[in-house]
Backbone as a ProteinNet text record, in pm:
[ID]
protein_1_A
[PRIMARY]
XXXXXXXXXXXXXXXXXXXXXXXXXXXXXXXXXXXXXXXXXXXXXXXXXXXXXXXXXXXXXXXXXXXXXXXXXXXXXXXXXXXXXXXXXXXXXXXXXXXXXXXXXXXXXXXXXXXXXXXXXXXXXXXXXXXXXXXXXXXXXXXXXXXXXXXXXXXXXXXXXXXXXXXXXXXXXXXXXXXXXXXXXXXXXXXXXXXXXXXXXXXXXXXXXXXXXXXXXXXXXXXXXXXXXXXXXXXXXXXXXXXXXXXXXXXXXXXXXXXXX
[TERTIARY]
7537.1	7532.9	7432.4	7360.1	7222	7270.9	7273.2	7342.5	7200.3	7257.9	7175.5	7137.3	7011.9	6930.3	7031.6	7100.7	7182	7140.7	6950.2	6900.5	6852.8	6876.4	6803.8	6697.2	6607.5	6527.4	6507.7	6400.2	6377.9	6278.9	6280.8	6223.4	6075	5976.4	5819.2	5780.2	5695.9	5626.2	5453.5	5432.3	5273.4	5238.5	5302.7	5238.3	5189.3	5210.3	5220.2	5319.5	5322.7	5467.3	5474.1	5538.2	5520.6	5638.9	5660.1	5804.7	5819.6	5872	5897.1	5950.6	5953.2	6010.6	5860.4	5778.3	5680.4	5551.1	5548.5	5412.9	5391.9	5433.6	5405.3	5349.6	5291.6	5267.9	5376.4	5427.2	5521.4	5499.4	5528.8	5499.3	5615.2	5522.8	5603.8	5742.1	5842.9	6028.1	6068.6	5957.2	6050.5	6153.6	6273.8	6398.1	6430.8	6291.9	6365.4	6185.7	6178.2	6067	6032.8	5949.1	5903.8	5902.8	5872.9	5835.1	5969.2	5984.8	6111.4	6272.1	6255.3	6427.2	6434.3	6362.5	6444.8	6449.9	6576.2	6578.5	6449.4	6427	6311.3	6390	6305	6350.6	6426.6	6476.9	6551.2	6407.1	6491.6	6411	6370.5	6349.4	6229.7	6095.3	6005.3	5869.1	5822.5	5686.8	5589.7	5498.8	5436	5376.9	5288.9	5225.2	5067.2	5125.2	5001.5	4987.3	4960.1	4984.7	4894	4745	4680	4552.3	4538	4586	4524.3	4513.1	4618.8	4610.2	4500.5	4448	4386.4	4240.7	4221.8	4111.3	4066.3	4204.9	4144.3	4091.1	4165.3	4123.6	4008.5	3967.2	3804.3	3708.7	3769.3	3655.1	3628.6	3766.2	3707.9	3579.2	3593.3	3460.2	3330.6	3302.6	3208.9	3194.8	3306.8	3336.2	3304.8	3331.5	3267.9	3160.9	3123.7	2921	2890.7	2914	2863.8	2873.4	2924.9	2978.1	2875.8	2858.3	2793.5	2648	2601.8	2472.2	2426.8	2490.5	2496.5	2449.4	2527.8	2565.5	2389.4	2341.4	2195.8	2091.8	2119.1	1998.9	2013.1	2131.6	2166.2	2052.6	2070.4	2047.4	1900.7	1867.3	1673.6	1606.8	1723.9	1583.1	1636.9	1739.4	1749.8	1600.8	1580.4	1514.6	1337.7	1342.5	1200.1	1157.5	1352.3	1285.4	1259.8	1296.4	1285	1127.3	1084.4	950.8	834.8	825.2	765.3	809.9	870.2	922.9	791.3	702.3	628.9	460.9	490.7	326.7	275.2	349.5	299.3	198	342.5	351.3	338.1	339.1	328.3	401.8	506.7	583.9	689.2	771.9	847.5	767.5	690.3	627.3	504.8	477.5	334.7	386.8	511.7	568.9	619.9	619.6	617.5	478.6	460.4	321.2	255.4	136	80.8	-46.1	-130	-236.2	-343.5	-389.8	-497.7	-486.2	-313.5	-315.5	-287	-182.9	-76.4	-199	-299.6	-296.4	-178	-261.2	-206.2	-81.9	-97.4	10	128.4	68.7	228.5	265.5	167.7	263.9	270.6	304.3	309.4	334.3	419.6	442.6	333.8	253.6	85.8	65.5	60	-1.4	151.7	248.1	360.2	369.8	387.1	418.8	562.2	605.8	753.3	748	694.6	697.8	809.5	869.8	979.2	983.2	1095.1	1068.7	984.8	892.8	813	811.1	744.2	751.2	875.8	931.7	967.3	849	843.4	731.9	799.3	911.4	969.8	918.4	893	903.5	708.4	663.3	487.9	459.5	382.9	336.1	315.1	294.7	245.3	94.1	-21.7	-115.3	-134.9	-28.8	-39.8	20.9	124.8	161.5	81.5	5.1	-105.8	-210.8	-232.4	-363.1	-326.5	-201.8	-186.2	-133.7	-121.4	-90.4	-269	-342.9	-470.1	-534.7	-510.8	-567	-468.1	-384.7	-291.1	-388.6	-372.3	-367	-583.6	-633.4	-802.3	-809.2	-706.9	-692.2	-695.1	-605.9	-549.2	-648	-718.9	-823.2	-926.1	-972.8	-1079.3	-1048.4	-916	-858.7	-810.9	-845.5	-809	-646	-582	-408.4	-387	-370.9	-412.5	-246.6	-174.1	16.8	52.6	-9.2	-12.9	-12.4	-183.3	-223.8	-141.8	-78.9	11.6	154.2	139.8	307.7	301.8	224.6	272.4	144.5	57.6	11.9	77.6	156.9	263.9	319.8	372	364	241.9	126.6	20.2	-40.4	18	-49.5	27.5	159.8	275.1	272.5	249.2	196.5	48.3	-27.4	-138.2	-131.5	-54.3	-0.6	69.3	118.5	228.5	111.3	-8	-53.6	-94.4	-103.4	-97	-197.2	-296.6	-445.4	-517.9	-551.1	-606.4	-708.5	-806.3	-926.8	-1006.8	-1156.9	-1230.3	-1204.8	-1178.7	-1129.3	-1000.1	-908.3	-810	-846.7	-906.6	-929.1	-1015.5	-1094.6	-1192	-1110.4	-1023.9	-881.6	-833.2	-717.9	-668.8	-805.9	-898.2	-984.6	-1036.8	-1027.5	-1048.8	-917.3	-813.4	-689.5	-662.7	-717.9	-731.1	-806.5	-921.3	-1056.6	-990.8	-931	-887.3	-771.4	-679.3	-564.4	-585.2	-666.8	-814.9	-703.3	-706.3	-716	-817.2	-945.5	-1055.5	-972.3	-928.6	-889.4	-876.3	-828.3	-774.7	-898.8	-898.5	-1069.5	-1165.1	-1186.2	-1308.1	-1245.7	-1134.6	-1088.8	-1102.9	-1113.9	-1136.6	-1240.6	-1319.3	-1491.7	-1522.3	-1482.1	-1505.3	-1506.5	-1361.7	-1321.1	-1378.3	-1413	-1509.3	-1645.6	-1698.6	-1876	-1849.7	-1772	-1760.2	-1758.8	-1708.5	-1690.7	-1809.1	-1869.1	-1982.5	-2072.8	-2182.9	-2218.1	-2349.8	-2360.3	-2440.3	-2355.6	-2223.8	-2103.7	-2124.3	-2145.8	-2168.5	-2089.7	-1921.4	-1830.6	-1813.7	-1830.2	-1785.9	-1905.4	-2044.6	-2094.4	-2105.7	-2087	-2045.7	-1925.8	-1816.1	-1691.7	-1701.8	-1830.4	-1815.1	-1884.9	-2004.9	-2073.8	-1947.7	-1846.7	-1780.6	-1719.2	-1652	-1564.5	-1622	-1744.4	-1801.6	-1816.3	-1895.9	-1856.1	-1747.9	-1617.4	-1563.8	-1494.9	-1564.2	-1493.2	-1620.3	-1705.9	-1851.7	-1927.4	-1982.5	-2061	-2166.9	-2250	-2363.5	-2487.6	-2509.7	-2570.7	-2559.9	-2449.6	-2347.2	-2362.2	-2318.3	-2346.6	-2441.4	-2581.3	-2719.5	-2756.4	-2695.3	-2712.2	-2674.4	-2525.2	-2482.2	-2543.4	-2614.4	-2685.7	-2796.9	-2859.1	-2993.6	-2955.7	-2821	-2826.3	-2777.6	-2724	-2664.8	-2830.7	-2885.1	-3021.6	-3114.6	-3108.3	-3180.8	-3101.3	-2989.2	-2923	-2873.7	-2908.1	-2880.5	-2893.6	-3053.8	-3054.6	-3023.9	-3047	-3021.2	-2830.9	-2783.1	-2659.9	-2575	-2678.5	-2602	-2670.1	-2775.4	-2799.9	-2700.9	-2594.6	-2507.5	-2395.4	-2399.3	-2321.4	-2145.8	-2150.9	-1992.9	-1901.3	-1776.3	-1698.3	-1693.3	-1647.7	-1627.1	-1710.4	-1835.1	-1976.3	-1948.4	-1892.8	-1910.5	-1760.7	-1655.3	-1553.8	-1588	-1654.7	-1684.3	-1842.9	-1911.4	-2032.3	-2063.3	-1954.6	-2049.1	-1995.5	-1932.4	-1890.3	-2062.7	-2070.7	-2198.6	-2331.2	-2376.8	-2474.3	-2440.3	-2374.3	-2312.6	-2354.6	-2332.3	-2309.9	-2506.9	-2571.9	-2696.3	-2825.6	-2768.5	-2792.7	-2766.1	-2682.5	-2655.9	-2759.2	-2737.7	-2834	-3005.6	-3049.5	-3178.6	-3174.4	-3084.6	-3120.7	-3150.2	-3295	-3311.1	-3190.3	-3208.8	-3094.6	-3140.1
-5173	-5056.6	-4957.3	-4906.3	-4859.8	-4684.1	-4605	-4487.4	-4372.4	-4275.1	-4189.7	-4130.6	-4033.7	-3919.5	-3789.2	-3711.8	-3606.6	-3516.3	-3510.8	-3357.5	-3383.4	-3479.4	-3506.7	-3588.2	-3601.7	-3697.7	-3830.7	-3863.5	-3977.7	-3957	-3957.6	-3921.6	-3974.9	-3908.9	-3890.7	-4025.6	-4110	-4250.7	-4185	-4256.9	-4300.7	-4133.1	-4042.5	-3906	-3811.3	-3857.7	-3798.2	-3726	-3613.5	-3553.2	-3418.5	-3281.6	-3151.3	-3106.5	-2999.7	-2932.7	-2837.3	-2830.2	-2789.1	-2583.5	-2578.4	-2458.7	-2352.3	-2414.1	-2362.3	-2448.1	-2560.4	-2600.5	-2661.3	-2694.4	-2775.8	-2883.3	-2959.4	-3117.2	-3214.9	-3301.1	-3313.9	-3522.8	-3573.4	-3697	-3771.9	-3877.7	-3986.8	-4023.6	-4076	-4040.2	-3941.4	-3838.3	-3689.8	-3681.5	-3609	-3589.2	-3431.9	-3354.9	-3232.1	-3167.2	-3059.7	-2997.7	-2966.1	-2998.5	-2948.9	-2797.4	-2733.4	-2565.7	-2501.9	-2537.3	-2412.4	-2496.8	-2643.5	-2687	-2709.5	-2724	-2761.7	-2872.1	-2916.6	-3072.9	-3134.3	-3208.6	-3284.5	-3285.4	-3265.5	-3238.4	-3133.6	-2995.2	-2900	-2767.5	-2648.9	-2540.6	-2491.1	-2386.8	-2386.1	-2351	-2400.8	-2465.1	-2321.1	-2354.4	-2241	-2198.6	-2088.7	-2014	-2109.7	-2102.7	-2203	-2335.8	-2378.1	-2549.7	-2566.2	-2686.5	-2694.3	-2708.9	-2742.9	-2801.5	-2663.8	-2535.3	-2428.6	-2368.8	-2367.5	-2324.7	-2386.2	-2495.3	-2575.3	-2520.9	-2482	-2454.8	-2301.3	-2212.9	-2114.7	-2118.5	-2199.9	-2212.5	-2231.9	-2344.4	-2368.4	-2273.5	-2180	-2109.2	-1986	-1954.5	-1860.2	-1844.2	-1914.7	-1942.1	-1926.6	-1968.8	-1918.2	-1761.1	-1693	-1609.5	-1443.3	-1514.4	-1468.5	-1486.6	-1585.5	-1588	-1529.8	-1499.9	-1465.2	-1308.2	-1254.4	-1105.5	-1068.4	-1182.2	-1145.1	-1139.8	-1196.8	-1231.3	-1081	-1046.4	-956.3	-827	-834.6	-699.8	-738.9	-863.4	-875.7	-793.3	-861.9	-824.7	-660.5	-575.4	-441.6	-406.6	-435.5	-404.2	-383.4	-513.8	-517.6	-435.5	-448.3	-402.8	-232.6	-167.9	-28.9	-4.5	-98.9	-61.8	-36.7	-168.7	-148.1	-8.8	-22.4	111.9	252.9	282.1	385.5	407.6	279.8	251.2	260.6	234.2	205.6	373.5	427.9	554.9	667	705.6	837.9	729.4	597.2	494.2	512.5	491.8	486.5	610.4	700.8	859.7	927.3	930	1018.6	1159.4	1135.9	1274.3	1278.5	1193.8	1258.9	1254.5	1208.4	1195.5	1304.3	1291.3	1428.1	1577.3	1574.2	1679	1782.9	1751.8	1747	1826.2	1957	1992.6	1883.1	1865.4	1770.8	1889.6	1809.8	1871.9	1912.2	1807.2	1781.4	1901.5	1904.7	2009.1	2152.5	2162.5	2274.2	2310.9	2284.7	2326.6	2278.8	2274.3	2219.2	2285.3	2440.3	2502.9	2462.6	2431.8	2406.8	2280	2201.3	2049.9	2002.4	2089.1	2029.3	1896.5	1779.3	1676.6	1583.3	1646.5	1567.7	1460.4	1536.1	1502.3	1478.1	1472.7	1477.5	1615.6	1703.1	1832.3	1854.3	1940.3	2002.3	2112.2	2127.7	2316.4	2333.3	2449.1	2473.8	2376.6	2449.6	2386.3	2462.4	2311	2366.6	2483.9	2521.8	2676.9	2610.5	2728.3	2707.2	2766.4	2682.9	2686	2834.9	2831.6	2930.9	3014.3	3050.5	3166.2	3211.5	3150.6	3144.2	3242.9	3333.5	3406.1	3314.6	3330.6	3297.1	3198	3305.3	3224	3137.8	3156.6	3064.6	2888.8	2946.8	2812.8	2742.4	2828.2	2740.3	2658	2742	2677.1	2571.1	2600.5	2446.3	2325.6	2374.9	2250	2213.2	2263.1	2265.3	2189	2217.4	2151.9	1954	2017.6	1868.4	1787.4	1817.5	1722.4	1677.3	1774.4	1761.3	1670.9	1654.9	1532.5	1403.4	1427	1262.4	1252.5	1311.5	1290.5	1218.4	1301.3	1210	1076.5	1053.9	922.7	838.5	908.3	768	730.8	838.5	836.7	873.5	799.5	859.9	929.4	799.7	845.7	970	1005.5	1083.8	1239.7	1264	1358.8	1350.4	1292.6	1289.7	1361.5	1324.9	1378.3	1516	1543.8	1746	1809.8	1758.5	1821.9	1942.4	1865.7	1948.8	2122.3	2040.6	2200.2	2299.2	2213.9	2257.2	2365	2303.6	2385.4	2465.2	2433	2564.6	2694.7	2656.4	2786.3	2840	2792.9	2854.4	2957.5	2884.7	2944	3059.9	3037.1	3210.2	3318	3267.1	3415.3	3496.9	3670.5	3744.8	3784.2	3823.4	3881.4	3756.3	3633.4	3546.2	3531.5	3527.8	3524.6	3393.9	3499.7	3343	3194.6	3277.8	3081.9	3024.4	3133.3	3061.5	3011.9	3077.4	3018.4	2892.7	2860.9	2762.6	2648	2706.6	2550.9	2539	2611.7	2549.1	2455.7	2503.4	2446.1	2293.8	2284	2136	2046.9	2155.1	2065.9	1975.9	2112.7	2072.5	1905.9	1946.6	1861.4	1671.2	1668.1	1564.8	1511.2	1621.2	1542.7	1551.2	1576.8	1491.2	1624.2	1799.2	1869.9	1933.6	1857.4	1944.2	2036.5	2128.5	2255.9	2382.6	2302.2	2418.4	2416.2	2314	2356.1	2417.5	2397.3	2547.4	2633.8	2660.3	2797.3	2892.9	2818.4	2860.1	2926.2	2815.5	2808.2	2934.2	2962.7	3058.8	3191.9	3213.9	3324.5	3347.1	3291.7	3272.2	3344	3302.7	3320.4	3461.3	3454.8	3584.4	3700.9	3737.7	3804.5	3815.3	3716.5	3658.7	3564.5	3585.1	3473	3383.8	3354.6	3313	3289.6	3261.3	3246	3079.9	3018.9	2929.7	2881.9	2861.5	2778.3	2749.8	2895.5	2885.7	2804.7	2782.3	2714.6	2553	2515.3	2354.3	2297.6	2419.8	2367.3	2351.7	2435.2	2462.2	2315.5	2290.5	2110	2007.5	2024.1	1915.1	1932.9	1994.1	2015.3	1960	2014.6	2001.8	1820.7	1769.9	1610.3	1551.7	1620.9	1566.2	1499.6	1628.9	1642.8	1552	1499.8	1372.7	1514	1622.7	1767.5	1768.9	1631.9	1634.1	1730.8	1755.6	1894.9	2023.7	2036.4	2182.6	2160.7	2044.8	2049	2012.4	1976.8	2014.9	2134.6	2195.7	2354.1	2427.4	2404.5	2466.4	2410.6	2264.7	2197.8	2349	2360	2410.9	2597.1	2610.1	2742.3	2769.9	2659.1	2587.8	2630.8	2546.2	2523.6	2655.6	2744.6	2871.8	2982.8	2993.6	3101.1	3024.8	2917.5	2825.4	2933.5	2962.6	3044.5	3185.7	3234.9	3390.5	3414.7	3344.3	3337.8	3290.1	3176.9	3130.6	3267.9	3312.1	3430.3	3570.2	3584.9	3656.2	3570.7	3487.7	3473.1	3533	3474.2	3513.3	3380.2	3443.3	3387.4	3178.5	3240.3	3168.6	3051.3	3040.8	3023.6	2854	2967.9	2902	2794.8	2848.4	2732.1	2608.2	2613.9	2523.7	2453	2484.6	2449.4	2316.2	2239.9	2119.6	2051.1	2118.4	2076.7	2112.1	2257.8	2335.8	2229.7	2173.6	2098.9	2009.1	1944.7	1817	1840.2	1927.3	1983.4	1973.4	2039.9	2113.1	1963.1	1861.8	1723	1631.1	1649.7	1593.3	1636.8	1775.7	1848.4	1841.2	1812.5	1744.3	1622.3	1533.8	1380	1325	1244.3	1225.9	1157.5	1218.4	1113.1	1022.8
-817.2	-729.4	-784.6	-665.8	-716.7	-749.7	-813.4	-803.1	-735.5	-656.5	-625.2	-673.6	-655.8	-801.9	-747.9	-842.5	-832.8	-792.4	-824.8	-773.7	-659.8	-529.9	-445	-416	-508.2	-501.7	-592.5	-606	-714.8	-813.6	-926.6	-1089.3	-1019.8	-1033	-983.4	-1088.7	-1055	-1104.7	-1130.2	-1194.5	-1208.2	-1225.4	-1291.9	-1277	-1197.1	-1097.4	-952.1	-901.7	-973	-914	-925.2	-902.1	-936.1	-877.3	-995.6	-968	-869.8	-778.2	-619.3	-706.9	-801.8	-814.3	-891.6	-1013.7	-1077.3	-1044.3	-970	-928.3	-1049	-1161.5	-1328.9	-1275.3	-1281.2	-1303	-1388.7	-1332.4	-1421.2	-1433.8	-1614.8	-1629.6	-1576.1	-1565.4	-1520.5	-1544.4	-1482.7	-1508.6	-1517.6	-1564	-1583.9	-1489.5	-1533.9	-1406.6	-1356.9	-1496.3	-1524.8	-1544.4	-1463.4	-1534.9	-1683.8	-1748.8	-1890.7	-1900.8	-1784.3	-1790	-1797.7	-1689	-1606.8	-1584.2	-1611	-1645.2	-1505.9	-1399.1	-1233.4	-1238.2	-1177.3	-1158	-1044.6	-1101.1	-1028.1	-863.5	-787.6	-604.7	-575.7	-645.5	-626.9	-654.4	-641.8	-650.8	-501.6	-474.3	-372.8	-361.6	-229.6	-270	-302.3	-365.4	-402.6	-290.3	-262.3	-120.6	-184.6	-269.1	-303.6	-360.5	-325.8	-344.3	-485	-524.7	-709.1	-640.3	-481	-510.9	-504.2	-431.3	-406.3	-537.8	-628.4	-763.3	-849	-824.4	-908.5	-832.5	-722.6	-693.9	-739.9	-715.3	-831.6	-953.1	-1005.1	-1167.2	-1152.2	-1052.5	-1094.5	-1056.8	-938.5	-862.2	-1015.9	-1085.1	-1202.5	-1279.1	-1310.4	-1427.2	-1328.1	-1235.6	-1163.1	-1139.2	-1080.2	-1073.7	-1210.5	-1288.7	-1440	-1464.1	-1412.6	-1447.1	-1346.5	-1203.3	-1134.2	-1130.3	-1205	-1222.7	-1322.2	-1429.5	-1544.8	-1529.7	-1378.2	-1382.1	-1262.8	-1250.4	-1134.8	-1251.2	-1334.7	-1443.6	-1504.3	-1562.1	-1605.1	-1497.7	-1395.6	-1279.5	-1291.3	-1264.6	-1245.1	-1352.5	-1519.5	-1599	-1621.1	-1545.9	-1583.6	-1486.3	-1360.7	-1221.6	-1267.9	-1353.5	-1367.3	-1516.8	-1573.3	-1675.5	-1597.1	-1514.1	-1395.5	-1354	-1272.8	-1219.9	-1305.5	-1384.8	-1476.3	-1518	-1587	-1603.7	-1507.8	-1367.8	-1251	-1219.5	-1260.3	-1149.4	-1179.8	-1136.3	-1138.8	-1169.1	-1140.6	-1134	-1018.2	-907.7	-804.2	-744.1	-720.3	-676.1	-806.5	-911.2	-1001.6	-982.7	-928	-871.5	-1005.6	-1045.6	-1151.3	-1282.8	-1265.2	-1449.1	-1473.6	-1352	-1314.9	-1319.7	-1254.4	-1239.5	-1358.2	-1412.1	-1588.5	-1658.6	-1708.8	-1780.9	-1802.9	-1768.6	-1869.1	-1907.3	-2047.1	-2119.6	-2034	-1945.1	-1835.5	-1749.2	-1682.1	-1589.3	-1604.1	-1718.9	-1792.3	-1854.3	-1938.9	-2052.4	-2206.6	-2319.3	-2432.3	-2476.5	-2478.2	-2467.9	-2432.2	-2250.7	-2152.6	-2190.6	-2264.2	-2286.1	-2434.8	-2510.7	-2660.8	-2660.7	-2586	-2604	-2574.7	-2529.8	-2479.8	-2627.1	-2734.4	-2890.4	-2970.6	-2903.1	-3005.2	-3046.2	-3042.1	-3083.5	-3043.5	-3129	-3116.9	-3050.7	-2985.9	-2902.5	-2854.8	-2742.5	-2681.9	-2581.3	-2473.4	-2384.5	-2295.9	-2144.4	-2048.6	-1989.9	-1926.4	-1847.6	-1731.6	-1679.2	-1579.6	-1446.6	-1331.8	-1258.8	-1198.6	-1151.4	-1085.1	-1124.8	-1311.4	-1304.1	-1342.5	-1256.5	-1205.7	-1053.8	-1103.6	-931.1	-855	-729.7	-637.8	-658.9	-692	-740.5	-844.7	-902.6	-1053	-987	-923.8	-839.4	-785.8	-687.8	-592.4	-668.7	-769.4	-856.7	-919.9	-1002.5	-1089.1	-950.4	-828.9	-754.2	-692.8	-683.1	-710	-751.2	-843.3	-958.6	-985.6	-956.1	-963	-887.3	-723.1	-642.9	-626.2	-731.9	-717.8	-855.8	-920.8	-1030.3	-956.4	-878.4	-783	-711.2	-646.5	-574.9	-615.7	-755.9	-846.7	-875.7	-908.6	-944	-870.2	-734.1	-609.1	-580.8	-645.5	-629.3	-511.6	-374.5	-262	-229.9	-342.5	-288	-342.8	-465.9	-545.2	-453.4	-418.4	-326.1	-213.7	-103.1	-3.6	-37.8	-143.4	-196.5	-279	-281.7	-331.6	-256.6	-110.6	-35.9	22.1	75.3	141.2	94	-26.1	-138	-115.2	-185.1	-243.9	-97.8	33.2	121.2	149.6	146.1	111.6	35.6	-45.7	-151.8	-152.8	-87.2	-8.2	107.2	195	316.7	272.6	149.3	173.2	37.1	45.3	-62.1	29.8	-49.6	30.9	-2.3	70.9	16.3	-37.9	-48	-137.3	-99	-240.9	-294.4	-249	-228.3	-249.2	-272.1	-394	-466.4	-434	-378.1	-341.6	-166.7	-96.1	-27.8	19.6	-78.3	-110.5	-142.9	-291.6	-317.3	-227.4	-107.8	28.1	96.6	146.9	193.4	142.8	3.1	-39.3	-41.3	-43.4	-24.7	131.3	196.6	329.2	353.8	282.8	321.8	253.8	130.1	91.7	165.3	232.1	312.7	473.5	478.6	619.4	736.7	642.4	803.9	836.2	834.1	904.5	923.8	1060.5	1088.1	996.7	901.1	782.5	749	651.9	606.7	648.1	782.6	889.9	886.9	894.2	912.2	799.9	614.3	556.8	518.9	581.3	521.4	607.7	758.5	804.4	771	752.8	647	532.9	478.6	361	399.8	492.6	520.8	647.3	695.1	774.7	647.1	553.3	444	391	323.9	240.4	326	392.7	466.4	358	260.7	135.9	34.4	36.1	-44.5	-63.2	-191.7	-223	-149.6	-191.3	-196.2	-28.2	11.4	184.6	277.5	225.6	276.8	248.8	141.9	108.7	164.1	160.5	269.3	406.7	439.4	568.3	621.4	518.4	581.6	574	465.2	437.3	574.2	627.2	725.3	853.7	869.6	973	970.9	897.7	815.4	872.3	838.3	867.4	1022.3	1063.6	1262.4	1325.6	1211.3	1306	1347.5	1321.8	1363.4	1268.9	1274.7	1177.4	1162.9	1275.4	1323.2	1270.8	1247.4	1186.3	1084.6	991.5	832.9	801.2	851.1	812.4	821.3	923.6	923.2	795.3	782.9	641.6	488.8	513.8	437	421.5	465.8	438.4	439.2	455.2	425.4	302.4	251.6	116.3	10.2	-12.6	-34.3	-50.1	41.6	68.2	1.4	-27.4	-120.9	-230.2	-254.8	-412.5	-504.1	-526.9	-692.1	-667.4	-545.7	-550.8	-614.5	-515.2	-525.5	-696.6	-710.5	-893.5	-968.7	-958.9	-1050.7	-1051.7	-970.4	-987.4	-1089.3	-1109.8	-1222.8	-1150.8	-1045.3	-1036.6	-1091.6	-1159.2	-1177.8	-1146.3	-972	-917.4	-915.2	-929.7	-908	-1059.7	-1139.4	-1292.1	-1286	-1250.1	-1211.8	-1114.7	-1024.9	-956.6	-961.7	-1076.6	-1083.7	-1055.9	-1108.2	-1080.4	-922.4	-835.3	-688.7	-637.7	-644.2	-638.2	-631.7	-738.7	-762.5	-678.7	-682.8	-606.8	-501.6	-395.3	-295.6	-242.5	-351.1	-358.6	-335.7	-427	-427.4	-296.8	-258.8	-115.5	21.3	-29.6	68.2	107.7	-37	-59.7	-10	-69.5	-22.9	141	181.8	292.1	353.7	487.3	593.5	635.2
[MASK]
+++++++++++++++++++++++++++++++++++++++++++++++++++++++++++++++++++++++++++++++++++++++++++++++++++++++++++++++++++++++++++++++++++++++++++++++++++++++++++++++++++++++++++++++++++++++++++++++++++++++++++++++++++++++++++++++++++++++++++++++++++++++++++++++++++++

């Protein structure tokens, strides 16, 4: 007489078997889980499967490299960008004194120096602002930083726009700011103002050809060409200021004017 299995079922063969209460794997004849003591066929079932359990296990380890490789990439493309940040646009790294633009003073760190810290720009007049943005964006210009000049135009004509009373030369710097971020308009309007005041004013007549240049008014800036030309030395023999900051635009200017068309 064959006797029945007490816990309901029959002792699992060939290792194929799992305890209906902890999901264990359980060996061959076992009658009794190794883990948790349930009689083999008692307990009740588990919400998960062993394959579903077994497929976690494996999906882990992926799961960990794939976290870990995530955390590398974060790591390198943050070191990129840090490095790459102020190449393009030169806006955060430019923005910063440098020797070229500040003066040595404003950037002790140019040479390694320990100085204080930078100026604060804020606390710069009006014209002191306009000029060192001036001067910034007639750096980028020379150097073909076209993203450079696009990106503190804006400013640079900002703080033009609000001086009150401004000079020659400040109106001459708006005017080339103008002339490099292609607003003809501004630029004549300067050059105008300029030569209505002074009509033999170096600066206001070289702006006034560039401008004209620029709107295709070839006519007009041969005109200012040759009025350029005709108050050349009277005009440099006053020895103004202005004259001596911009000397070598001046020549430039004076050279163009000579050369056949």
């Amino acid at each position: 007489m064959t006797s029945s299995n007490p816990s309901g079922g029959s002792a699992p063969s060939g290792g194929a078997g799992f305890c209906a209460a902890c999901g264990a794997a359980l060996s061959a004849g076992a009658r009794f889980c190794h883990r948790c003591g349930t009689p083999f066929g008692q307990g009740m079932p588990l919400t998960r499967t062993p394959a579903a359990s077994g497929g976690a296990a494996s999906i882990l380890p992926w799961g960990v490299a794939f976290v870990a490789l995530l955390a590398l990439v974060a790591m390198v493309a943050g070191k990129n960008f840090g490095a790459a940040k102020g190449s393009g646009i030169d806006g955060s790294a430019n923005s910063l004194p440098t020797q070229a633009v500040d003066g040595a003073s404003a950037a002790p760190f140019a040479q390694g120096g320990s100085g204080g810290a930078p100026p604060n720009i804020a606390n710069l007049s009006p014209s002191e602002r306009a000029n060192r943005l001036y001067t910034r964006i007639m750096e980028y210009a020379e150097a073909g930083k076209v993203d450079s000049v696009a990106f503190f135009a804006p400013m640079a004509m900002a703080s033009h726009e609000m001086l009150e009373g401004p000079t020659t030369d400040e109106r001459y710097h708006f005017g080339r700011i103008a002339e490099v971020t292609n607003a003809p308009a501004v630029a004549t309007a300067q050059a105008d103002t300029i030569l209505k005041a002074t009509p033999d004013n170096l600066l206001g007549l070289l702006l006034a050809a560039r401008a004209a240049r620029m709107t295709g008014n070839t006519a007009a800036a041969k005109a200012f060409d040759q009025r350029l030309l005709k108050a050349l030395e009277p005009e440099l023999a006053t020895r103004l200021p202005d004259y001596d900051m911009h000397r070598a635009e001046i020549d430039r200017a004076a050279a163009d004017a000579r050369r056949p068309i």
